[in-house]
mmCIF file of C-alpha atoms in Angstrom:
data_model
loop_
_atom_site.group_PDB
_atom_site.id
_atom_site.type_symbol
_atom_site.label_atom_id
_atom_site.label_comp_id
_atom_site.label_asym_id
_atom_site.label_seq_id
_atom_site.Cartn_x
_atom_site.Cartn_y
_atom_site.Cartn_z
ATOM 1 C CA MET A 1 -28.140 -23.893 -5.094
ATOM 2 C CA LEU A 2 -27.559 -22.225 -1.797
ATOM 3 C CA GLY A 3 -30.230 -22.578 0.870
ATOM 4 C CA ARG A 4 -31.850 -19.652 2.555
ATOM 5 C CA GLU A 5 -29.887 -20.236 5.797
ATOM 6 C CA PHE A 6 -26.499 -20.725 4.095
ATOM 7 C CA PHE A 7 -23.928 -17.863 4.032
ATOM 8 C CA ALA A 8 -20.789 -18.078 1.880
ATOM 9 C CA ILE A 9 -19.025 -16.101 4.662
ATOM 10 C CA PRO A 10 -19.460 -16.269 8.391
ATOM 11 C CA GLU A 11 -22.340 -14.122 9.642
ATOM 12 C CA ALA A 12 -20.096 -12.633 12.353
ATOM 13 C CA LEU A 13 -18.178 -10.846 9.656
ATOM 14 C CA LEU A 14 -21.347 -9.106 8.653
ATOM 15 C CA GLU A 15 -22.348 -7.904 12.047
ATOM 16 C CA GLY A 16 -22.103 -4.155 12.538
ATOM 17 C CA LEU A 17 -21.679 -3.295 8.926
ATOM 18 C CA GLU A 18 -24.796 -1.226 8.868
ATOM 19 C CA GLN A 19 -23.550 0.852 11.825
ATOM 20 C CA GLU A 20 -20.055 1.268 10.611
ATOM 21 C CA ALA A 21 -19.449 4.204 8.191
ATOM 22 C CA LEU A 22 -17.051 2.970 5.530
ATOM 23 C CA PRO A 23 -14.482 5.550 4.398
ATOM 24 C CA ALA A 24 -15.390 5.724 0.695
ATOM 25 C CA GLU A 25 -12.092 7.162 -0.301
ATOM 26 C CA ALA A 26 -10.116 4.361 1.366
ATOM 27 C CA ILE A 27 -12.365 1.714 -0.230
ATOM 28 C CA ASP A 28 -11.971 3.309 -3.602
ATOM 29 C CA GLU A 29 -8.214 3.395 -3.185
ATOM 30 C CA PHE A 30 -8.207 -0.275 -2.048
ATOM 31 C CA LYS A 31 -10.176 -1.333 -5.084
ATOM 32 C CA SER A 32 -7.884 0.739 -7.391
ATOM 33 C CA GLU A 33 -4.851 -1.068 -5.876
ATOM 34 C CA LEU A 34 -6.470 -4.504 -6.331
ATOM 35 C CA ILE A 35 -7.265 -3.673 -9.955
ATOM 36 C CA ALA A 36 -3.664 -2.411 -10.598
ATOM 37 C CA ALA A 37 -2.201 -5.562 -9.000
ATOM 38 C CA TYR A 38 -4.538 -7.841 -11.014
ATOM 39 C CA GLU A 39 -3.648 -6.149 -14.315
ATOM 40 C CA GLY A 40 0.049 -6.177 -13.362
ATOM 41 C CA ALA A 41 -0.154 -10.009 -12.716
ATOM 42 C CA LEU A 42 -1.888 -10.482 -16.143
ATOM 43 C CA GLN A 43 0.916 -8.503 -17.799
ATOM 44 C CA LYS A 44 3.472 -10.767 -16.219
ATOM 45 C CA GLY A 45 1.808 -13.783 -17.716
ATOM 46 C CA VAL A 46 -0.400 -14.940 -14.868
ATOM 47 C CA SER A 47 -3.672 -16.395 -16.121
ATOM 48 C CA PRO A 48 -6.884 -14.600 -15.071
ATOM 49 C CA CYS A 49 -8.098 -17.768 -13.247
ATOM 50 C CA CYS A 50 -4.829 -18.154 -11.290
ATOM 51 C CA ALA A 51 -4.882 -14.451 -10.375
ATOM 52 C CA LEU A 52 -8.534 -14.564 -9.192
ATOM 53 C CA GLY A 53 -7.780 -17.862 -7.499
ATOM 54 C CA ALA A 54 -4.998 -16.328 -5.514
ATOM 55 C CA LEU A 55 -7.272 -13.385 -4.554
ATOM 56 C CA LEU A 56 -9.940 -15.888 -3.366
ATOM 57 C CA ASP A 57 -7.352 -17.711 -1.311
ATOM 58 C CA LEU A 58 -6.377 -14.408 0.371
ATOM 59 C CA VAL A 59 -10.097 -13.647 1.009
ATOM 60 C CA ALA A 60 -10.677 -17.054 2.547
ATOM 61 C CA GLU A 61 -7.677 -16.692 4.827
ATOM 62 C CA GLU A 62 -8.673 -13.246 5.951
ATOM 63 C CA ALA A 63 -12.281 -14.347 6.469
ATOM 64 C CA GLN A 64 -11.042 -17.193 8.826
ATOM 65 C CA ARG A 65 -8.740 -14.653 10.648
ATOM 66 C CA CYS A 66 -11.598 -12.184 11.095
ATOM 67 C CA ALA A 67 -13.979 -14.929 12.242
ATOM 68 C CA ALA A 68 -11.371 -16.031 14.867
ATOM 69 C CA ASP A 69 -10.888 -12.463 16.069
ATOM 70 C CA THR A 70 -14.623 -12.133 16.583
ATOM 71 C CA GLY A 71 -14.874 -15.349 18.384
ATOM 72 C CA SER A 72 -16.907 -17.284 15.818
#
């Protein structure tokens, strides 16, 4: 179980999210593209676990890059 002070992603990545207005249309388009790519991978024979694992690898790499950019 995760403790109260444990965050799965660096806190620095969450700073400023409340102030930043997210462009809903761009986020919706991004999600649609992710879904289409996921479904395409499944149709090409990639297992759901492997496809999701690849997505999580990408998320981890981007989280590290963003944390480095913010100086954390």
